[in-house]
CSV table of C-alpha atoms in Angstrom, one decimal:
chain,number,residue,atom,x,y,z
H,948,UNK,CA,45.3,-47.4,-104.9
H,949,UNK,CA,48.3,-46.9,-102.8
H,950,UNK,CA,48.4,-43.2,-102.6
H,951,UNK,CA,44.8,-43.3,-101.7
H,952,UNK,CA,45.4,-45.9,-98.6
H,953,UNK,CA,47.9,-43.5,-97.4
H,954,UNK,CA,46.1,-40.5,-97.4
H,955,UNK,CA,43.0,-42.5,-95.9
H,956,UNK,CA,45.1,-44.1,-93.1
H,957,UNK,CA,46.3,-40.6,-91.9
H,958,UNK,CA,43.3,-39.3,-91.7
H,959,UNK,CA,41.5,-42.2,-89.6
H,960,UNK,CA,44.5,-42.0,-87.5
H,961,UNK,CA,43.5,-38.6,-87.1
H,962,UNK,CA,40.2,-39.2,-86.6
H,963,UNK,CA,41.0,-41.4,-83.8
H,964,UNK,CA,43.4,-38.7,-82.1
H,965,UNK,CA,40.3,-36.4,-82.0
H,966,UNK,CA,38.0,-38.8,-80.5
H,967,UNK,CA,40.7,-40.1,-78.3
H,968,UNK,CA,41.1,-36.6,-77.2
H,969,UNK,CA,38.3,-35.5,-76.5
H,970,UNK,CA,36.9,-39.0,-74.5
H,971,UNK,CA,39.9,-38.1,-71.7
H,972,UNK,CA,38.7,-34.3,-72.0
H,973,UNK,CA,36.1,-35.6,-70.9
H,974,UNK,CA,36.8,-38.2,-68.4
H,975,UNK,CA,39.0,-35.0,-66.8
H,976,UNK,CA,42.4,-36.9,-68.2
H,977,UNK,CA,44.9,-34.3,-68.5
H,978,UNK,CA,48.6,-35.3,-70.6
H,979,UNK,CA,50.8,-32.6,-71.5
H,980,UNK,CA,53.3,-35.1,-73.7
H,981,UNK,CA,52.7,-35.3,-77.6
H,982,UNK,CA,52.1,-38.9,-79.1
H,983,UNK,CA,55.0,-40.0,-80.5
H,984,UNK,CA,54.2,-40.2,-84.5
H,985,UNK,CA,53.4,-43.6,-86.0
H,986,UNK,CA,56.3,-45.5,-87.8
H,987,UNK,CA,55.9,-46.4,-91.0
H,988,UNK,CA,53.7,-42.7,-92.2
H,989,UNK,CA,54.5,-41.0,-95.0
H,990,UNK,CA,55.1,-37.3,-95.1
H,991,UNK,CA,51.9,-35.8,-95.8
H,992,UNK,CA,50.3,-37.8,-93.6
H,993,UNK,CA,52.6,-36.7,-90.7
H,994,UNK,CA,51.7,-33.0,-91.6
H,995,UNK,CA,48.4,-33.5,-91.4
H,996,UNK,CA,48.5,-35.1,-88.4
H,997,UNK,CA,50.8,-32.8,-86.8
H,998,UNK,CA,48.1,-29.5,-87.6
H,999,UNK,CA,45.6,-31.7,-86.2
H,1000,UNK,CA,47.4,-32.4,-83.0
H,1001,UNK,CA,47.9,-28.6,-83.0
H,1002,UNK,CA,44.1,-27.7,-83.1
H,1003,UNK,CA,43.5,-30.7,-80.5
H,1004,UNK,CA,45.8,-28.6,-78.5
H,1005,UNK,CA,44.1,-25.4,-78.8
H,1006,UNK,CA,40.9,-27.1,-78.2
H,1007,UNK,CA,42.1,-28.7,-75.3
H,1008,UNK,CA,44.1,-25.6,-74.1
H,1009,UNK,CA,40.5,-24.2,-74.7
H,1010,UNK,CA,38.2,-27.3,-73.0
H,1011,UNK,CA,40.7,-26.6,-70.0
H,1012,UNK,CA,40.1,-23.0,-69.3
H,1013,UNK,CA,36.6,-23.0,-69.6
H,1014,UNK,CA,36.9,-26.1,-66.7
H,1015,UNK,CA,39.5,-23.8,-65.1
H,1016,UNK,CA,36.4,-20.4,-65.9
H,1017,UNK,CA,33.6,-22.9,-64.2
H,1018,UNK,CA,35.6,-24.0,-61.2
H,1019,UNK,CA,36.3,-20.5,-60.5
H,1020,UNK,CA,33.3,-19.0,-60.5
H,1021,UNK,CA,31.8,-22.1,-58.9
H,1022,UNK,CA,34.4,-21.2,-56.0
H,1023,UNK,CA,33.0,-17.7,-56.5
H,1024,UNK,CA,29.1,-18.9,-56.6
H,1025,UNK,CA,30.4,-20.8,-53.2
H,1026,UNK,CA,32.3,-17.8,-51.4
H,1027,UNK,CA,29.1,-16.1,-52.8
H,1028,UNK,CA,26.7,-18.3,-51.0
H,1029,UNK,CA,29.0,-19.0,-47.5
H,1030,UNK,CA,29.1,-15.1,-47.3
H,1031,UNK,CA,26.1,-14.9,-47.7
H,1032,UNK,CA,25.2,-17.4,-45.0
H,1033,UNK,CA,27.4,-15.9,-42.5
H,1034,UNK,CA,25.6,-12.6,-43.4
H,1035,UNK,CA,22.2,-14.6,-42.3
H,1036,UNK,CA,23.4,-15.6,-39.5
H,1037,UNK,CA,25.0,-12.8,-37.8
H,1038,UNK,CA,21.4,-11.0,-39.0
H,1039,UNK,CA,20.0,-13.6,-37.2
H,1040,UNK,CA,22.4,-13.7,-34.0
H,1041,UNK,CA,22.0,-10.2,-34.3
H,1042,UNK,CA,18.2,-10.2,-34.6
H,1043,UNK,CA,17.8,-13.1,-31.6
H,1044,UNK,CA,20.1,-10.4,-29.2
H,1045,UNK,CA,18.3,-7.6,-29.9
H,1046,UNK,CA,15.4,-10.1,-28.9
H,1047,UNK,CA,16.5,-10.9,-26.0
H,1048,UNK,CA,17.5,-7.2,-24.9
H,1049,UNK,CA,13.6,-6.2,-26.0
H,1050,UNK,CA,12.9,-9.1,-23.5
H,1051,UNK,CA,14.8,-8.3,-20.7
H,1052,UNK,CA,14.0,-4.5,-21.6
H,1053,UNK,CA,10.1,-5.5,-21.2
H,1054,UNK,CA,10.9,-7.4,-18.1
H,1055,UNK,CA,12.7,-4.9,-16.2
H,1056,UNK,CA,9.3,-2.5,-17.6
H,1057,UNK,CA,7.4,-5.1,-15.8
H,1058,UNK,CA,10.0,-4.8,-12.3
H,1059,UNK,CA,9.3,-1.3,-12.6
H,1060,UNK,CA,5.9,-1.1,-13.3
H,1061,UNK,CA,5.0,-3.3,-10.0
H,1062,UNK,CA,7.5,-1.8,-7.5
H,1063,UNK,CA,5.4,1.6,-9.0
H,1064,UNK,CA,2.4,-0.2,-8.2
H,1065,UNK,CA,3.5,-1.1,-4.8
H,1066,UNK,CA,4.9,2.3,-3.9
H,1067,UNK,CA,1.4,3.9,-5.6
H,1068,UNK,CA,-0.7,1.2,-2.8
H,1069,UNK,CA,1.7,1.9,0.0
H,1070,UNK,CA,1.5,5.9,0.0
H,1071,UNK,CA,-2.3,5.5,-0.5
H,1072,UNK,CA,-2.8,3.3,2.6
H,1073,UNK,CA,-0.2,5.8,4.2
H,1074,UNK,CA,-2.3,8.9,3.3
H,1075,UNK,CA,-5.4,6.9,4.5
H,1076,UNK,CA,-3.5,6.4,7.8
H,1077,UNK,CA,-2.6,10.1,8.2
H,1078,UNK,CA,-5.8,11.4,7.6
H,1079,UNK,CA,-7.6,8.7,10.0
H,1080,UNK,CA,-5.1,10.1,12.4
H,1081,UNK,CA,-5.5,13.9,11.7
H,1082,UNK,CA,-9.1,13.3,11.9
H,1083,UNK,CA,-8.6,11.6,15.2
H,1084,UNK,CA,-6.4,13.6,16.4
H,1085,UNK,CA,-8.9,16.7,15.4
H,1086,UNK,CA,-11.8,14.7,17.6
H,1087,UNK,CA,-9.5,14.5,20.4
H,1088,UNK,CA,-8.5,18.1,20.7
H,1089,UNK,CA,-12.5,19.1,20.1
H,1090,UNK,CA,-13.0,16.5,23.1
H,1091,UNK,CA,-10.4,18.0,25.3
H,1092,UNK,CA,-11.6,21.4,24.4
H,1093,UNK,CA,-15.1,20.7,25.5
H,1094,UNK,CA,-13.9,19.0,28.7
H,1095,UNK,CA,-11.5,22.1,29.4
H,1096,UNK,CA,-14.6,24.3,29.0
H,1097,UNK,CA,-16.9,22.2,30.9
H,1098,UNK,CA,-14.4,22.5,33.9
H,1099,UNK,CA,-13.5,26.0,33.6
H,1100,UNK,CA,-17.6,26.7,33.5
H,1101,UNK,CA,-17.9,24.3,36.3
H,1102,UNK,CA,-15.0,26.2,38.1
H,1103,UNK,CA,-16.5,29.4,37.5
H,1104,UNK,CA,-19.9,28.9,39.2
H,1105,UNK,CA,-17.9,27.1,42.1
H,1106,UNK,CA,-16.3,30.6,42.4
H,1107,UNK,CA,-19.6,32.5,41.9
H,1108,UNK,CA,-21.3,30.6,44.5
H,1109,UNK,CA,-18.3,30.8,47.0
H,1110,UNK,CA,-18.8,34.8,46.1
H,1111,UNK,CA,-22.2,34.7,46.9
H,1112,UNK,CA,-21.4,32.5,50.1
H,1113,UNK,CA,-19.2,35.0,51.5
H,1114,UNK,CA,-21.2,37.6,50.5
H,1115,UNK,CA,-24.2,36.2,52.3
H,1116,UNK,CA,-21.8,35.3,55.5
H,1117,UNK,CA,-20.8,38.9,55.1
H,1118,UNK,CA,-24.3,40.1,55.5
H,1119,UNK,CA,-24.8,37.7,58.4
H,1120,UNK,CA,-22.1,38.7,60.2
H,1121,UNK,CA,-23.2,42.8,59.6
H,1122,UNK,CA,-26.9,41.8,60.6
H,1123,UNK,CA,-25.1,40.1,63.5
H,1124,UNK,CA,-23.4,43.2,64.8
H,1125,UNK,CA,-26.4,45.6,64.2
H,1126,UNK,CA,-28.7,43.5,66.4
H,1127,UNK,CA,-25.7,43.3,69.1
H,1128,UNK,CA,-25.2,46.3,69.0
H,1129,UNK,CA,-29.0,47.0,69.1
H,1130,UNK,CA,-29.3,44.8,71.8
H,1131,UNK,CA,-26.5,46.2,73.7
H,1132,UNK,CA,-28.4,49.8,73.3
H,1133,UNK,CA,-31.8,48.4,75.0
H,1134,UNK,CA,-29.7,46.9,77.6
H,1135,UNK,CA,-27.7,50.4,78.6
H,1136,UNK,CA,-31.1,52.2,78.5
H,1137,UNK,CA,-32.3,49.4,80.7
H,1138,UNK,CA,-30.0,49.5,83.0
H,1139,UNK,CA,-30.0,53.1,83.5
H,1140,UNK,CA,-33.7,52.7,84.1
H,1141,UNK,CA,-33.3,50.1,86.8
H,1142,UNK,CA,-30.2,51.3,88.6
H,1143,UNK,CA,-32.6,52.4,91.8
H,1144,UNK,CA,-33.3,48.8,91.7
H,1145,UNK,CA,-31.1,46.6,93.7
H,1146,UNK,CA,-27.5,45.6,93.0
H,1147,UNK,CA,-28.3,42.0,93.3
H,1148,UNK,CA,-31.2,42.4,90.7
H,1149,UNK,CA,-29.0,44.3,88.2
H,1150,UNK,CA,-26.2,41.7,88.4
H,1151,UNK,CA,-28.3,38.8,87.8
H,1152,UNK,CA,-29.7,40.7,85.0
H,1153,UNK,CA,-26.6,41.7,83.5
H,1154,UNK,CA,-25.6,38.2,84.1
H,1155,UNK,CA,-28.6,36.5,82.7
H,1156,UNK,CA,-28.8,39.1,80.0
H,1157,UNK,CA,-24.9,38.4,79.1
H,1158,UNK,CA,-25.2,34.4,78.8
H,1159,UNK,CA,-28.3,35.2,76.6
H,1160,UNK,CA,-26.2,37.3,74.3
H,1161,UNK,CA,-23.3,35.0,74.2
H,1162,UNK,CA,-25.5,31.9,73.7
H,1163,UNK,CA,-27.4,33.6,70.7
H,1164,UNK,CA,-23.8,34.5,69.3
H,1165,UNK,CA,-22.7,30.7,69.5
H,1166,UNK,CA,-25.8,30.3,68.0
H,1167,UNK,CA,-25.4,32.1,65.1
H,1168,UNK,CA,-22.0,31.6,64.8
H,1169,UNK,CA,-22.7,28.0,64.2
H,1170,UNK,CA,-25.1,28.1,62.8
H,1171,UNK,CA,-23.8,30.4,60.3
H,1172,UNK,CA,-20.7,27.9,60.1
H,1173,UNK,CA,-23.0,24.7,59.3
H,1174,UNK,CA,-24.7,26.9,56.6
H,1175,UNK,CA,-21.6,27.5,54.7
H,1176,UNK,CA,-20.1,24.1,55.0
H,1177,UNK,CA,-23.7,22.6,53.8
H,1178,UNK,CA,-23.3,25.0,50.6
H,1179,UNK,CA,-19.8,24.5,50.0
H,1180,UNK,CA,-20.7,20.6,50.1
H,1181,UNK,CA,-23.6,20.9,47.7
H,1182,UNK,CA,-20.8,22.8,45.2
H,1183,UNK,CA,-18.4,20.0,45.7
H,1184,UNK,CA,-21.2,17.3,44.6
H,1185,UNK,CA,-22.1,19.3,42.0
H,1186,UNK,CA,-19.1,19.7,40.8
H,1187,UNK,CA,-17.9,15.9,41.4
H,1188,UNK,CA,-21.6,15.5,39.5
H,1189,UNK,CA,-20.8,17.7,36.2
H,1190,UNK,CA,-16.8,15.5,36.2
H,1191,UNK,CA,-18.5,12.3,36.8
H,1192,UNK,CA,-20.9,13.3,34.1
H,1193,UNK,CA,-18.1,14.2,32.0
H,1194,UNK,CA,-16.2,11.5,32.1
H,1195,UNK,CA,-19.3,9.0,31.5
H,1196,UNK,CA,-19.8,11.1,28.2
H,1197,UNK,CA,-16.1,10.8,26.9
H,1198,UNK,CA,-16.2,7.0,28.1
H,1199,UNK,CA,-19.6,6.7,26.0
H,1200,UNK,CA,-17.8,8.7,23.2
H,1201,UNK,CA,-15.0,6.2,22.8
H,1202,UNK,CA,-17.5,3.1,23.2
H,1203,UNK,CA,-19.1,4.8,19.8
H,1204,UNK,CA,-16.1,5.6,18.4
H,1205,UNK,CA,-14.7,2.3,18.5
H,1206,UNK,CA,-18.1,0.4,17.7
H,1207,UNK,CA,-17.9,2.4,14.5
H,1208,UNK,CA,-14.6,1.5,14.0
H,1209,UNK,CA,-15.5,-2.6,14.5
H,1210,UNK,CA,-18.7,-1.7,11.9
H,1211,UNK,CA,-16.0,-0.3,9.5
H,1212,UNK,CA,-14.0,-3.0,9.8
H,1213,UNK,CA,-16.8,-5.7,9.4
H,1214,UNK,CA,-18.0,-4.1,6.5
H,1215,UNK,CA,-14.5,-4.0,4.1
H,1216,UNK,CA,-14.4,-7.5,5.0
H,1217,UNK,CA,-18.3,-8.2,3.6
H,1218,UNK,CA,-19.7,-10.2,0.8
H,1219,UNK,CA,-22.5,-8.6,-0.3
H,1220,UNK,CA,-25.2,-9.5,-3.0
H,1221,UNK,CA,-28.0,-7.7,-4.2
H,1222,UNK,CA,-30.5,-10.3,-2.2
H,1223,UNK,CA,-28.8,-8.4,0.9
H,1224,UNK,CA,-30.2,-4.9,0.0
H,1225,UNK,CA,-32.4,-3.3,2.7
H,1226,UNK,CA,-31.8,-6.4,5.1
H,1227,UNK,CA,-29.7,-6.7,8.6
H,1228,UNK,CA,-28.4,-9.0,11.2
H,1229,UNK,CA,-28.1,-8.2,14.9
H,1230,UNK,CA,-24.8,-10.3,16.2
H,1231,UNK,CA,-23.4,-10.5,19.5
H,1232,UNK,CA,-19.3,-10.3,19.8
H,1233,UNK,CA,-16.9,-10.9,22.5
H,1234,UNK,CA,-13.5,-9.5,23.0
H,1235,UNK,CA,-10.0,-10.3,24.3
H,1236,UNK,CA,-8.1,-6.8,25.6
H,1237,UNK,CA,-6.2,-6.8,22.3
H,1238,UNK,CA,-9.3,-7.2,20.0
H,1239,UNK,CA,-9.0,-11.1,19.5
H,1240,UNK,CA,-12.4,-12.1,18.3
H,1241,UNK,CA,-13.2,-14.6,21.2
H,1242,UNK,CA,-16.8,-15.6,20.0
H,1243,UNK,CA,-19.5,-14.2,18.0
H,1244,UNK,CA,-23.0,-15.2,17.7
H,1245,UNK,CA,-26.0,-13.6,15.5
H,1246,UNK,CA,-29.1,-12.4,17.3
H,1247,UNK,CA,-31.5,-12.4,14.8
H,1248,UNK,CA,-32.2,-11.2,11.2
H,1249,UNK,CA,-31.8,-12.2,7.6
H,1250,UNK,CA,-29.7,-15.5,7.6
H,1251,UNK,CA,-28.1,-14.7,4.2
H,1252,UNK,CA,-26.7,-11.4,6.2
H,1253,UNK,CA,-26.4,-13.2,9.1
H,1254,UNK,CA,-23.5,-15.6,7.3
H,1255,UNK,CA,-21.4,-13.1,5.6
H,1256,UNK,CA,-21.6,-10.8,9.1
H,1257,UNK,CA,-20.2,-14.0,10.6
H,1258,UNK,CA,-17.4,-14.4,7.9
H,1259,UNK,CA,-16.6,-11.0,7.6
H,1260,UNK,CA,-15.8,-10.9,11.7
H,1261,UNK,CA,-14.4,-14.7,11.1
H,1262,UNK,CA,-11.8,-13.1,8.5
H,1263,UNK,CA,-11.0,-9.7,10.8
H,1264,UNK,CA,-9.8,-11.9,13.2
H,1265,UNK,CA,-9.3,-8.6,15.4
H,1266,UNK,CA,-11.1,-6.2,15.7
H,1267,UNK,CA,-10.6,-2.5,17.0
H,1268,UNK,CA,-10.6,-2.2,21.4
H,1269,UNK,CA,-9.9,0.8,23.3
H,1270,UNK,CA,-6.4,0.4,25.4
H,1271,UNK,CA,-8.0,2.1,28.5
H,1272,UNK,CA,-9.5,-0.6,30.0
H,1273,UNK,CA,-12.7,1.1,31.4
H,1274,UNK,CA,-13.8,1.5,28.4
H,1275,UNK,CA,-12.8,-1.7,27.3
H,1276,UNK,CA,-15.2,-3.0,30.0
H,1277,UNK,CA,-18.1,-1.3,28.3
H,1278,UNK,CA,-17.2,-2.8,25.1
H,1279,UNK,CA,-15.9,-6.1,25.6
H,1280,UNK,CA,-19.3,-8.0,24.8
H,1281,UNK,CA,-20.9,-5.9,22.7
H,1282,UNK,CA,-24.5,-6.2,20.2
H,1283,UNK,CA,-23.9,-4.8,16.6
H,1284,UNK,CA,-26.5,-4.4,14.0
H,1285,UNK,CA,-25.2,-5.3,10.7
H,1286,UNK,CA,-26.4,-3.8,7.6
H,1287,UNK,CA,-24.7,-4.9,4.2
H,1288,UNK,CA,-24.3,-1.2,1.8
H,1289,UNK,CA,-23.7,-0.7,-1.6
């Protein structure tokens, strides 16, 4: 009974070790001293606990670097996960730049796009101004050519007459002569058939017969000299006529000219609706020197017409006047007939 009360003790002392062990293993205890052996234990229980303490220490030694295997590859799993979190977000910083360039890229697009736009408006309105001024200018020389030719025709049938004139005086002067010297024969045979008459009768002949000849020359002299002032008068008045003419029809040229201009202008600044089709409005407009709208009133016609004429001239503000002011006289208070188109 004693032999079998030492073995047995041993072994639950063993027992114990291994539990005890393995409790601090796993309450993460760590002890790197041997227990001290037991007093009082006989040799073969000593051996067998010193082999057990032995495989307690391998499986500690063991239990230990597994904990030592999982904390490193949980410090791996975690370097793992942190790079791979500062990979996300430098995608993503990355990502939201290239964002933001797109954004400013599409922006600046935008910048361009407009100041395209604008350039693309102002060279249209600037080709519409240069051919409104070519084709002005093109109406002008036309109206400068017709006036040169009207005064050179005008000029030339001045000279023509004058031609004539002088020709006629010519002629006059010739006839003149002839009957002088006509006269002058009939005298001289005259004479020479009264020279047995008296002296006295012969003198107051000649004398009579020479204030005759002088008055008829005075006469005819002046009366040639009225004759050609009359004619050159009547070609001065005609030829102030065919200017004054002239100048009425360029001053009646511009009035059109610049009444089509005001239509123009009226009718880009029109509201139109279909109701307005076929329909007009007569409306009366007066005008400052500088085109200032300074009243306008309609005269008749459709009232829906009648309104938008009156908004349209409301929104012009200004509308186009002639800087010479005699035509600006014609036009100043003017009558317009309105007629929407479409």
């Amino acid at each position: 009974m004693a032999d079998k009360s030492d073995v047995t003790l041993p072994l639950s002392i063993s027992a114990g070790i291994h539990i005890g062990v393995i409790i601090i293993l796993a309450l993460g205890i760590d002890f790197s001293h041997k227990p001290e052996p037991m007093q009082q234990v006989s040799a073969p229980a000593v051996k067998a606990v010193m082999v057990d303490q032995q495989k307690v220490a391998n499986q500690v030694e063991k239990l230990k670097q597994e904990k030592r295997d999982a904390e490193r590859r949980e410090q791996e799993r975690q370097a793992e996960l942190e790079r791979k979190a500062q990979e996300a977000k430098q995608a993503r910083e990355r990502e939201q730049a290239q964002i933001k360039k797109l954004e400013q890229e599409r922006k600046q697009q935008e910048i361009e796009t407009q100041k395209a736009n604008e350039a693309a408006k102002l060279a249209q309105v600037k080709q519409q101004q240069e051919k409104e001024k070519a084709v002005k200018a093109e109406a002008d020389r036309k109206l400068k050519e017709q006036e040169r030719k009207v005064a050179e025709d005008a000029a030339q049938k001045a000279a023509e007459k004058r031609k004539v004139e002088e020709a006629a005086a010519a002629k006059a002067e010739t006839d003149r002569k002839q009957k002088e010297a006509e006269a002058k024969a009939k005298a001289d045979k005259a004479k020479a058939d009264a020279e047995a008459k008296a002296k006295a009768e012969a003198k107051a002949k000649a004398e009579a017969k020479a204030k005759a000849d002088a008055k008829a020359k005075a006469d005819a002299e002046a009366k040639a000299r009225a004759q050609q002032e009359q004619e050159m008068a009547d070609a001065l008045a005609a030829e102030q006529a065919a200017l004054s003419q002239t100048m009425n029809k360029q001053m009646q040229s511009e009035v059109g000219k610049y009444q089509a201009m005001i239509k123009s202008t009226i009718q880009r600044n029109l509201v139109v609706d279909e109701s307005m089709r076929g329909k007009t409005c007569t409306v009366s407009v007066r005008l400052a020197n500088d085109g200032f709208v300074i009243s306008s009133q309609t005269k008749g016609g459709d009232p829906n017409v009648c309104r938008a004429a009156k908004a349209a001239i409301l929104k012009a503000g200004k509308l186009p006047v002639s800087p010479d002011p005699a035509v600006y006289n014609l036009m100043k208070e003017i009558n317009l007939i309105v007629e929407p188109t479409f």
